[in-house]
Coordinates of C-alpha atoms and ligand atoms in Angstrom, one line a residue:
X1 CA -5.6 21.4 8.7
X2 CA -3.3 23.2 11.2
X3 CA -5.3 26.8 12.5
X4 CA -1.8 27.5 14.2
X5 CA 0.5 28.2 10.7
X6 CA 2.1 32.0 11.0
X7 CA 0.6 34.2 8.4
X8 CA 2.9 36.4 6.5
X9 CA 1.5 38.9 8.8
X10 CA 2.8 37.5 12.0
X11 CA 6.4 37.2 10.9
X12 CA 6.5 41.1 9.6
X13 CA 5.0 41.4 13.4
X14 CA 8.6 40.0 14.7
X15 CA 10.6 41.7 11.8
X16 CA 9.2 45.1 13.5
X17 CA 9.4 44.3 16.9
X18 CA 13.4 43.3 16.6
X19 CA 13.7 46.7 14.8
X20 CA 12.0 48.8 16.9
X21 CA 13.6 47.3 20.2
X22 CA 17.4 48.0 18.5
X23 CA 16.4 51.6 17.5
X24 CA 14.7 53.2 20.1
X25 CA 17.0 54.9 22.8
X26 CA 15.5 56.1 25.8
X27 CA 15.7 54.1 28.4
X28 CA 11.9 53.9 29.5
X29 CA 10.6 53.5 26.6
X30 CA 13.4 51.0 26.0
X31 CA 12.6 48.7 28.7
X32 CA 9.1 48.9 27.9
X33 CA 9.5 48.1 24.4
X34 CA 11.9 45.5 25.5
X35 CA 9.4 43.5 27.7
X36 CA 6.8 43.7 25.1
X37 CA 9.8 42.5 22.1
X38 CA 10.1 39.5 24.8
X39 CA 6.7 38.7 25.4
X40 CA 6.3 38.9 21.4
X41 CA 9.6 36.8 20.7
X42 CA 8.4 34.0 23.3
X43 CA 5.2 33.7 21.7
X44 CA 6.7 33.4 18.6
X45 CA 9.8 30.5 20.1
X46 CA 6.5 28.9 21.9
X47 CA 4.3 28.8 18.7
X48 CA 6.5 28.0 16.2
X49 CA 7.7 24.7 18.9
X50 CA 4.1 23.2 19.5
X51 CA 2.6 24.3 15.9
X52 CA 5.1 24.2 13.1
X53 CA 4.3 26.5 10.6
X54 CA 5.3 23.6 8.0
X55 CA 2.1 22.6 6.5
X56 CA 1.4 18.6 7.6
X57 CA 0.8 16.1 5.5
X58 CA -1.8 13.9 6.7
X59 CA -0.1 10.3 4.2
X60 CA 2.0 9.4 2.0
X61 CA 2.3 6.4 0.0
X62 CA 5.3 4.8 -1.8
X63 CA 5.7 1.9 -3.6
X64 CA 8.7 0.0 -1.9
X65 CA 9.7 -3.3 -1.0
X66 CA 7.4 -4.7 -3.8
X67 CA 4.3 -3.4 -2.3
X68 CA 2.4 0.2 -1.6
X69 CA 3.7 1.7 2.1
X70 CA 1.4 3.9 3.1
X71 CA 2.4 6.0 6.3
X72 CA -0.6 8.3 8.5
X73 CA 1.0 10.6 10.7
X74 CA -1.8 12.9 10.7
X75 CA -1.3 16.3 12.3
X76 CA 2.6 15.0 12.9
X77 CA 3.0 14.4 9.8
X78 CA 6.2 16.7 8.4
X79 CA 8.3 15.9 5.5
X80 CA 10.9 15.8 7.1
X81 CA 9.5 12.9 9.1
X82 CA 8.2 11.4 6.0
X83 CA 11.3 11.2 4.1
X84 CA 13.6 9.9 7.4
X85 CA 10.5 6.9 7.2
X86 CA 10.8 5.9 3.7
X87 CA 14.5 6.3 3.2
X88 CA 14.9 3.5 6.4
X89 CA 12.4 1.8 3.8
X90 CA 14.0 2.1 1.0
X91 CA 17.6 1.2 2.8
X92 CA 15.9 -2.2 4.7
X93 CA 14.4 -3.0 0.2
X94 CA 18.2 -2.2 -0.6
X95 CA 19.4 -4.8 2.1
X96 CA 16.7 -7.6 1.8
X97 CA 15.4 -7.6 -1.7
X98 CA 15.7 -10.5 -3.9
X99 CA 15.5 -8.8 -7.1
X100 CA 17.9 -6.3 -6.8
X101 CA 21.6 -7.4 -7.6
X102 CA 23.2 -5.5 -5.2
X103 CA 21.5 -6.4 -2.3
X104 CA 23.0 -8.0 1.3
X105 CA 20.7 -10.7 0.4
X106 CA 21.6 -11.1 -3.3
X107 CA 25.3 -11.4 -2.1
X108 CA 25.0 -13.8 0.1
X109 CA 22.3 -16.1 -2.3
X110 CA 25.3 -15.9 -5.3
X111 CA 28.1 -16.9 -2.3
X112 CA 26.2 -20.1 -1.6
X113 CA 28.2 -22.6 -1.1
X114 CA 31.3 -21.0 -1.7
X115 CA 32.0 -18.2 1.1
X116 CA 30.8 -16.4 3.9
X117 CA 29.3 -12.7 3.2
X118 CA 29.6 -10.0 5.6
X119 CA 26.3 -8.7 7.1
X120 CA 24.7 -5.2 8.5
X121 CA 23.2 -5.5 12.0
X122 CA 19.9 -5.2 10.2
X123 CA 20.6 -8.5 8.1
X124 CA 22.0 -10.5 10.3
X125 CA 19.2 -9.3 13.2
X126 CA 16.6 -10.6 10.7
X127 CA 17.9 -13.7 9.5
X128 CA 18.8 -14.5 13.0
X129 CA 15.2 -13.8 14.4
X130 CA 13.8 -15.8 11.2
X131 CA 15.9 -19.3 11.8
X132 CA 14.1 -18.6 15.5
X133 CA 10.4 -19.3 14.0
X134 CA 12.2 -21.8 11.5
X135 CA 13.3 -23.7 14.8
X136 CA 10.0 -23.4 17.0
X137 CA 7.8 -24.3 13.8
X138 CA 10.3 -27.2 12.5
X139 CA 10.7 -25.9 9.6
X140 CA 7.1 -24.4 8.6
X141 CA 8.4 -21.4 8.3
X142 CA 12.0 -21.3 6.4
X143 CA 13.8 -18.2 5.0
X144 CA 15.9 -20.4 2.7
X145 CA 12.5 -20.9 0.7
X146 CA 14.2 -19.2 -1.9
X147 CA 14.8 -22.2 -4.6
X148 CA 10.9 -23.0 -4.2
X149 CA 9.8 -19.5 -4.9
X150 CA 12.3 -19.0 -7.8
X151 CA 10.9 -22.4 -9.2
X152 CA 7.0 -21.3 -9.0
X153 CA 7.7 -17.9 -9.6
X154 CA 4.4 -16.9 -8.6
X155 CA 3.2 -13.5 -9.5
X156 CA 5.5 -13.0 -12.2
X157 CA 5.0 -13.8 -15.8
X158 CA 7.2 -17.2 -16.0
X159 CA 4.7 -18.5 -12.7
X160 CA 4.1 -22.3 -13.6
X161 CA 3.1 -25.6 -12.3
X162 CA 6.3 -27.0 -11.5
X163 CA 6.6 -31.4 -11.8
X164 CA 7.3 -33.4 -9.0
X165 CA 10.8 -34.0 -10.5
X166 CA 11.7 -30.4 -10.5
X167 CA 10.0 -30.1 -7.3
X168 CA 12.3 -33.3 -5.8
X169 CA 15.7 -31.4 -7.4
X170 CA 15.0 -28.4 -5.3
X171 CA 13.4 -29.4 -1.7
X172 CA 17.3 -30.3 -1.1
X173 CA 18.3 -26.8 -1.3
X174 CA 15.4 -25.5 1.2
X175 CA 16.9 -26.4 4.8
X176 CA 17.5 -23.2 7.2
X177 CA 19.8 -25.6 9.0
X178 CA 22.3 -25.0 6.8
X179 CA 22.7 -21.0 7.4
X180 CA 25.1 -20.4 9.2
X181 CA 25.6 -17.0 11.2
X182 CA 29.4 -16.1 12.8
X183 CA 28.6 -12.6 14.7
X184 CA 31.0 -10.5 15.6
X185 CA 31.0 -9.2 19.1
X186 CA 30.5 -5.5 19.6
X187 CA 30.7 -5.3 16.1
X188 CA 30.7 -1.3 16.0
X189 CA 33.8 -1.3 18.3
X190 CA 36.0 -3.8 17.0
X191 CA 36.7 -6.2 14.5
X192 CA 38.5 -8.6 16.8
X193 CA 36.0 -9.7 18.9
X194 CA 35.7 -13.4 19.3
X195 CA 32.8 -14.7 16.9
X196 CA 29.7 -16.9 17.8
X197 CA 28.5 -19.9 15.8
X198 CA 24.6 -19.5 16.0
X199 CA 23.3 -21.9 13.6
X200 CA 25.6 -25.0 11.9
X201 CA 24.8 -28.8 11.5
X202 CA 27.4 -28.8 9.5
X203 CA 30.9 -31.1 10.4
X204 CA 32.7 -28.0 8.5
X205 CA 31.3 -25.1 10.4
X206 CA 34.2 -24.1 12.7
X207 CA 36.5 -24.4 9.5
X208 CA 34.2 -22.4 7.4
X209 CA 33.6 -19.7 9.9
X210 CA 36.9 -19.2 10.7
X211 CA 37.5 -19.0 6.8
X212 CA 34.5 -16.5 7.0
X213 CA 35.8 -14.4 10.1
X214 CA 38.6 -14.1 8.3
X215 CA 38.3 -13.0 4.9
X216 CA 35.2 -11.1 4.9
X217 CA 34.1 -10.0 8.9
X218 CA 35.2 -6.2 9.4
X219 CA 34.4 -3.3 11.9
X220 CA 31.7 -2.0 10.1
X221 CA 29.6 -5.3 9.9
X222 CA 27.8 -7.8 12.6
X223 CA 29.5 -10.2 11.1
X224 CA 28.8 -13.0 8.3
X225 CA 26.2 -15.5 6.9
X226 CA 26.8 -18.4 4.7
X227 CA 24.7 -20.5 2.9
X228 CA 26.1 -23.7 3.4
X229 CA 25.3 -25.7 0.0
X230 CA 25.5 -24.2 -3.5
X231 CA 22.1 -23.6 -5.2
X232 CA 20.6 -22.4 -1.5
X233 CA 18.5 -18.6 -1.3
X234 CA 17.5 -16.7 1.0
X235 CA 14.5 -15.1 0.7
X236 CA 12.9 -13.1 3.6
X237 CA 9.8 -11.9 1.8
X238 CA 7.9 -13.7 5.0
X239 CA 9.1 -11.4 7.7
X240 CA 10.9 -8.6 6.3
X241 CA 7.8 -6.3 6.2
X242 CA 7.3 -6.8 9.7
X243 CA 10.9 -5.6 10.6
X244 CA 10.5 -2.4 9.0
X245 CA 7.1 -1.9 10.5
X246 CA 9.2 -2.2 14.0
X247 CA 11.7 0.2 12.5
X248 CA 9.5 2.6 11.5
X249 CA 7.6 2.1 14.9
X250 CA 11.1 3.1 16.4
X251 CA 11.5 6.3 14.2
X252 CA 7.9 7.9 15.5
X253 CA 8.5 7.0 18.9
X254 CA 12.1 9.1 18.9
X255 CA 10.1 11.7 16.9
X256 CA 6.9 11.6 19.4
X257 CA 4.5 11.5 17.0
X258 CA 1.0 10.8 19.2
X259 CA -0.7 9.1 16.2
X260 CA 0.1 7.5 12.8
X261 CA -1.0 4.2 11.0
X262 CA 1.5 2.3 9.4
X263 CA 0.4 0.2 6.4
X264 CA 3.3 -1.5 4.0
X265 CA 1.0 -3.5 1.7
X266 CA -1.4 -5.3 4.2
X267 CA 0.8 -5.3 7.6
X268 CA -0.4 -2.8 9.4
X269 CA 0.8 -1.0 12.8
X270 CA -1.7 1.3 14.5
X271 CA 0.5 3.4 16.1
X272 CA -0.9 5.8 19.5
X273 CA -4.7 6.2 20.0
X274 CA -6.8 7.5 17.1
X275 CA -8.9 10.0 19.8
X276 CA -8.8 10.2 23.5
X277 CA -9.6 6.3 24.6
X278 CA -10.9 5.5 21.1
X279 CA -9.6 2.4 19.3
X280 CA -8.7 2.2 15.7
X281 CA -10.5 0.1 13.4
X282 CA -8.1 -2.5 11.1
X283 CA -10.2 -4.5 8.4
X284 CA -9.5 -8.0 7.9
X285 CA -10.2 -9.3 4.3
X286 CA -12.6 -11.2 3.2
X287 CA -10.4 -14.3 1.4
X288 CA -12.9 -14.8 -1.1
X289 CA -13.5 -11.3 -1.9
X290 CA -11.8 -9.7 -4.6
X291 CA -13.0 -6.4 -4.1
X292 CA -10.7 -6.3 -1.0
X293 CA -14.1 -5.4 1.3
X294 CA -13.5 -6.7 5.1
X295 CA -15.0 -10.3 6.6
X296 CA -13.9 -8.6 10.3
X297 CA -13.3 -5.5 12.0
X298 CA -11.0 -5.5 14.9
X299 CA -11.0 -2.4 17.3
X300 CA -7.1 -2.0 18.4
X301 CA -4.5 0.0 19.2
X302 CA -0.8 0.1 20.1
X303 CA -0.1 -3.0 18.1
X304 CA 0.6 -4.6 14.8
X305 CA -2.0 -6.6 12.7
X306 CA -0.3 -9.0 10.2
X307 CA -2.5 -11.5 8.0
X308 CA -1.0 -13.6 5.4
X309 CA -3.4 -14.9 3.1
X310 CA -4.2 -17.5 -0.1
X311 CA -5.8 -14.0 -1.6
X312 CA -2.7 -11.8 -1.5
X313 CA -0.4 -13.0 -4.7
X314 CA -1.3 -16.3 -6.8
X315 CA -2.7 -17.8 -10.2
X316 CA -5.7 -20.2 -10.7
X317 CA -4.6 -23.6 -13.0
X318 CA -7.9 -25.6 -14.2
X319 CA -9.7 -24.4 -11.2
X320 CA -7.2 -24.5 -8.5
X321 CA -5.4 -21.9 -6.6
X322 CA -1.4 -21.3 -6.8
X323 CA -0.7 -19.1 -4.1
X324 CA 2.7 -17.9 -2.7
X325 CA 3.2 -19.2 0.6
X326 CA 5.0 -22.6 -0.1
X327 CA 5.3 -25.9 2.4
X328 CA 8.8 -26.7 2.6
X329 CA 8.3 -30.1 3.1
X330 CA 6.1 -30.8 0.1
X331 CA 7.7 -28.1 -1.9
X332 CA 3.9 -27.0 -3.2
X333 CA 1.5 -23.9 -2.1
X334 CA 0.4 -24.8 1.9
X335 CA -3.3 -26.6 1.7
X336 CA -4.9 -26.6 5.2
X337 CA -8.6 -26.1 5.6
X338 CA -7.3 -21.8 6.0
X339 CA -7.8 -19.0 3.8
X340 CA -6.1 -16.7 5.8
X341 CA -4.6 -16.2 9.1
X342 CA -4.3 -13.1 10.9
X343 CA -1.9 -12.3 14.3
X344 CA -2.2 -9.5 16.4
X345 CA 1.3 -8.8 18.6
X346 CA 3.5 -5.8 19.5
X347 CA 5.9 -7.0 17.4
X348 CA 5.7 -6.9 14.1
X349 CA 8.3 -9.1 13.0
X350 CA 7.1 -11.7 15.3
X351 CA 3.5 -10.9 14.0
X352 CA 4.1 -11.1 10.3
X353 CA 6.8 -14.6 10.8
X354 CA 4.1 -16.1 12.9
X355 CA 0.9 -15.4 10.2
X356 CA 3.1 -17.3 7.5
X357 CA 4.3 -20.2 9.4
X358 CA 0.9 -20.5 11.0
X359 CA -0.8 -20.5 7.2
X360 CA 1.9 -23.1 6.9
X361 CA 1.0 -25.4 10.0
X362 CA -2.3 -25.0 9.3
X363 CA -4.7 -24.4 12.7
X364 CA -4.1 -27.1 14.9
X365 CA -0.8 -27.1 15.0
X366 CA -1.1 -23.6 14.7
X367 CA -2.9 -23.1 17.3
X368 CA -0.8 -25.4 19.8
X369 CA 2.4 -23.2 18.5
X370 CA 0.8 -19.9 19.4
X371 CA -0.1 -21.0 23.0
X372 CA 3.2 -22.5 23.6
X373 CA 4.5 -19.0 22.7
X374 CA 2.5 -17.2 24.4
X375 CA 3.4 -19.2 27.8
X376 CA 6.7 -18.7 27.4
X377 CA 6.3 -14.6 25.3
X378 CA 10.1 -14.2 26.8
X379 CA 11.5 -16.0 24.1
X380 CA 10.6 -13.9 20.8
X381 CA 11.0 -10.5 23.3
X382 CA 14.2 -10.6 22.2
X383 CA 13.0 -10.1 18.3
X384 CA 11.1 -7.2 19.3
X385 CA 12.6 -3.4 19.1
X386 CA 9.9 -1.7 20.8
X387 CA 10.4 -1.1 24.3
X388 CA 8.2 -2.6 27.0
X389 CA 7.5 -5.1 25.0
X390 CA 4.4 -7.0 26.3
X391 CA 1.8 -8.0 24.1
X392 CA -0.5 -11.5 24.6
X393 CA -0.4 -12.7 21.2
X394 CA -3.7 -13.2 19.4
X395 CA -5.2 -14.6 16.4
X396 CA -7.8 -14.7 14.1
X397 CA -8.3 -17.3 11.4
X398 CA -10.6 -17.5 8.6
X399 CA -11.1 -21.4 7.0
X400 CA -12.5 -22.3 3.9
X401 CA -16.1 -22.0 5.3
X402 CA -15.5 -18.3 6.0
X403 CA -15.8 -19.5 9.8
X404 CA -14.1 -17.2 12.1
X405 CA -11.8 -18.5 14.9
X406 CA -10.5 -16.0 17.0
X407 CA -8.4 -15.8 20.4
X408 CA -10.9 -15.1 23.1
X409 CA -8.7 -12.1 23.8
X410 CA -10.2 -10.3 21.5
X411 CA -14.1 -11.0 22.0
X412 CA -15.9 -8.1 22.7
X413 CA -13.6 -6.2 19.6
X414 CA -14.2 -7.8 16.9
X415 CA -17.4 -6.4 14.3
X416 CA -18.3 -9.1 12.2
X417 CA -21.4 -9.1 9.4
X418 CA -23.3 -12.7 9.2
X419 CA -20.1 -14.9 9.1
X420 CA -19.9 -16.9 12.2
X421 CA -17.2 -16.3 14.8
X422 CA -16.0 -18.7 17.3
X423 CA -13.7 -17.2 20.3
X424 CA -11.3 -19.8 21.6
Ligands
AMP1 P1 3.7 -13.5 3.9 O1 2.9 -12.7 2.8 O2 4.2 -12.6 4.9 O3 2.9 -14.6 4.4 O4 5.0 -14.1 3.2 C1 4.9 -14.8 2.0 C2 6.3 -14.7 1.4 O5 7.2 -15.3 2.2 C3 6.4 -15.4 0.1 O6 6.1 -14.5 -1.0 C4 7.8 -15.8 0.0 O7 8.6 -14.8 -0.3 C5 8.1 -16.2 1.5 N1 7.6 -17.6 1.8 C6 6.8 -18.4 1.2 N2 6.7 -19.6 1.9 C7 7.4 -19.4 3.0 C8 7.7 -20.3 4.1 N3 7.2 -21.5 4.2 N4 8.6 -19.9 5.0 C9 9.2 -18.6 4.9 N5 8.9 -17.8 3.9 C10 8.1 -18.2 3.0
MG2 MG1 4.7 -13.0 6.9

């Protein structure tokens, strides 16, 4: 509710005060009426700058990039603001998507093999940030996962049990070593600048990049990714959420909203402080609940809360769960001992990257990645558009047990009901 909007009333105030200070002459009453048209006119410019008169939306939801977005802004909340926000969303969909044919993504999945495709700086920022957690987790975590997923096709109506035979064909296809990035340098400025290999094991990379550079590189793009072997996809369903979060992260900062909550189907960003010094309160599903109630409340703010989970898309065979976040090495849904795994970081890329490769890893090795990250944070900083960046990472995981394990970090803000939770 904003008590601040202009009535009708207050505008015909302004209306009479600009009349009467153009048509009365003498020059007494002139200056009089003048100071008083002032005082009335500033409080107009200084009411309508820290109270719009626009009525504020406190959300709005939309579905995009497969999944509701819902954005809190609260008393910020304009819709002007609201349409900038989901227009970058709809534009990062547009570039990343899978199922749409037009797509950055789509072009460089049907080039495999053949050429290089040019990329945006959002693309090629992504996929280069997402062969970073395919290096540090050896492969747990792999955006060229695409064959797999096409072949399961969970959560769509053709979603099967693949054999091991058709599971064999296709784990060739799934190696992020062969993507192969050629950027161009200052690639807003010029089109000549000299181009950098980032990723290639393969013995015809400089041939095919220069082959790339030139056919397909131009001013308006980063520069190009390839897909080494035919039959290779890209599919960035594991991290892409996160980057927008960040993006949209970046448009309420530059607008200086002081509060919002950014939810795009499950990875949410808590954005500012809810009341003075008060923390926000994220729920953390319950795994085995289908209602969608909360196992864990974390009290947070400033930071994103990513959990990638066994619950969030699958289909049950004779008793056993098919869920969407595939091993690459085995080619089948990950099985560790845990139901979910939740990260808590100021990036939300690195936050939504690290909850699927750490579902992948499972929570030793899990665990050992997310300390050696956090020991050396400087390396993912670079992934992160949000100033200042400077957030311990933290986790919570939830195994089959419905034990807790959480990163002492967060002990002393963490509500949970009877489950047991064990800070580490
Ligand atoms: P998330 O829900 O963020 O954990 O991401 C799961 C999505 O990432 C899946 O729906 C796939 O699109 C993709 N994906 C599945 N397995 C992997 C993997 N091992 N590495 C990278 N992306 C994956
Ligand atoms: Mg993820």
């Amino acid at each position: 509710m904003n008590f601040f909007c202009f009535s009708p009333k207050n505008l015909q105030l302004k209306n009479r005060a600009n009349k009467f200070s153009f048509t009365r002459k003498t020059s007494n009453t002139c200056s009089f009426a003048r100071k008083n048209v002032r005082k009335i006119l500033l409080a107009i410019v200084c009411c309508t700058t820290f109270f719009s008169c626009t009525p504020k939306t406190q959300s709005k939801s939309e579905v995009v990039m497969g999944t509701i977005c819902t954005i809190k802004l609260f008393d910020d909340g304009t819709t002007k603001l609201y349409d900038k926000i989901f227009s970058r969303l709809r534009e990062i969909d547009n570039a990343f998507s899978t199922t749409i044919e037009t797509s950055e993504i789509s072009k460089i999945n049907e080039a495999a093999g053949i050429h290089a495709v040019a990329a945006s700086r959002d693309v090629l920022f992504v996929v280069e940030a997402a062969l970073y957690f395919a290096r540090i987790s050896r492969g747990a975590f792999d955006p060229t996962i695409g064959p797999l997923v096409k072949l399961w096709a969970i959560n769509t109506e053709g979603a099967y049990i693949p054999s091991d035979e058709e599971i064999a064909k296709v784990l060739p296809l799934v190696n992020w070593r062969n993507v192969q990035i050629v950027k161009n340098e200052n690639a807003n400025e010029t089109a000549q600048g000299s181009n950098i290999t980032i990723h290639s094991n393969s013995e015809n990379a400089s041939e095919n990049s220069q082959n790339a550079s030139d056919k397909n590189a131009n001013a308006k793009t980063a520069g190009t990714i390839m897909l080494l072997q035919k039959g290779m996809s890209l599919d960035l369903g594991g991290i892409a959420k996160g980057f927008a979060a960040d993006e949209i992260v970046r448009l309420l900062r530059e607008a200086k909203v002081r509060k919002a909550i950014i939810d795009l189907g499950g990875n949410v960003f808590v954005f500012g402080k809810k009341a003075s010094n008060e923390l926000w309160h994220v729920g953390i599903k319950n795994p085995n609940d289908a209602t969608g109630e909360p196992i864990a409340i974390l009290h947070t703010s400033e930071t994103s809360v990513v959990t990638s989970g066994v619950y969030e898309r699958f289909f049950i065979a004779d008793g056993i769960r098919y869920h969407h976040i595939l091993n690459p090495k085995t080619g089948k849904p990950a099985r560790t001992n845990l139901l979910s795994t939740t990260i808590v970081c100021k990036s939300s890329l690195a936050s939504d990257a690290l909850s699927t490769t750490i579902f992948v890893l499972g929570k030793t090795q899990g665990d050992a990645l997310l300390k050696k990250l956090s020991a050396e944070q400087n390396s993912f900083v670079q992934f992160s558009p949000i100033e200042n960046f400077a957030s311990p990472l933290a986790s919570i995981f939830i195994d089959e047990d419905e034990t807790l394990f959480a990163s002492r970090s967060l002990e002393g803000n963490i509500e949970v009901g009877l489950n047991e939770i064990i800070f580490e």
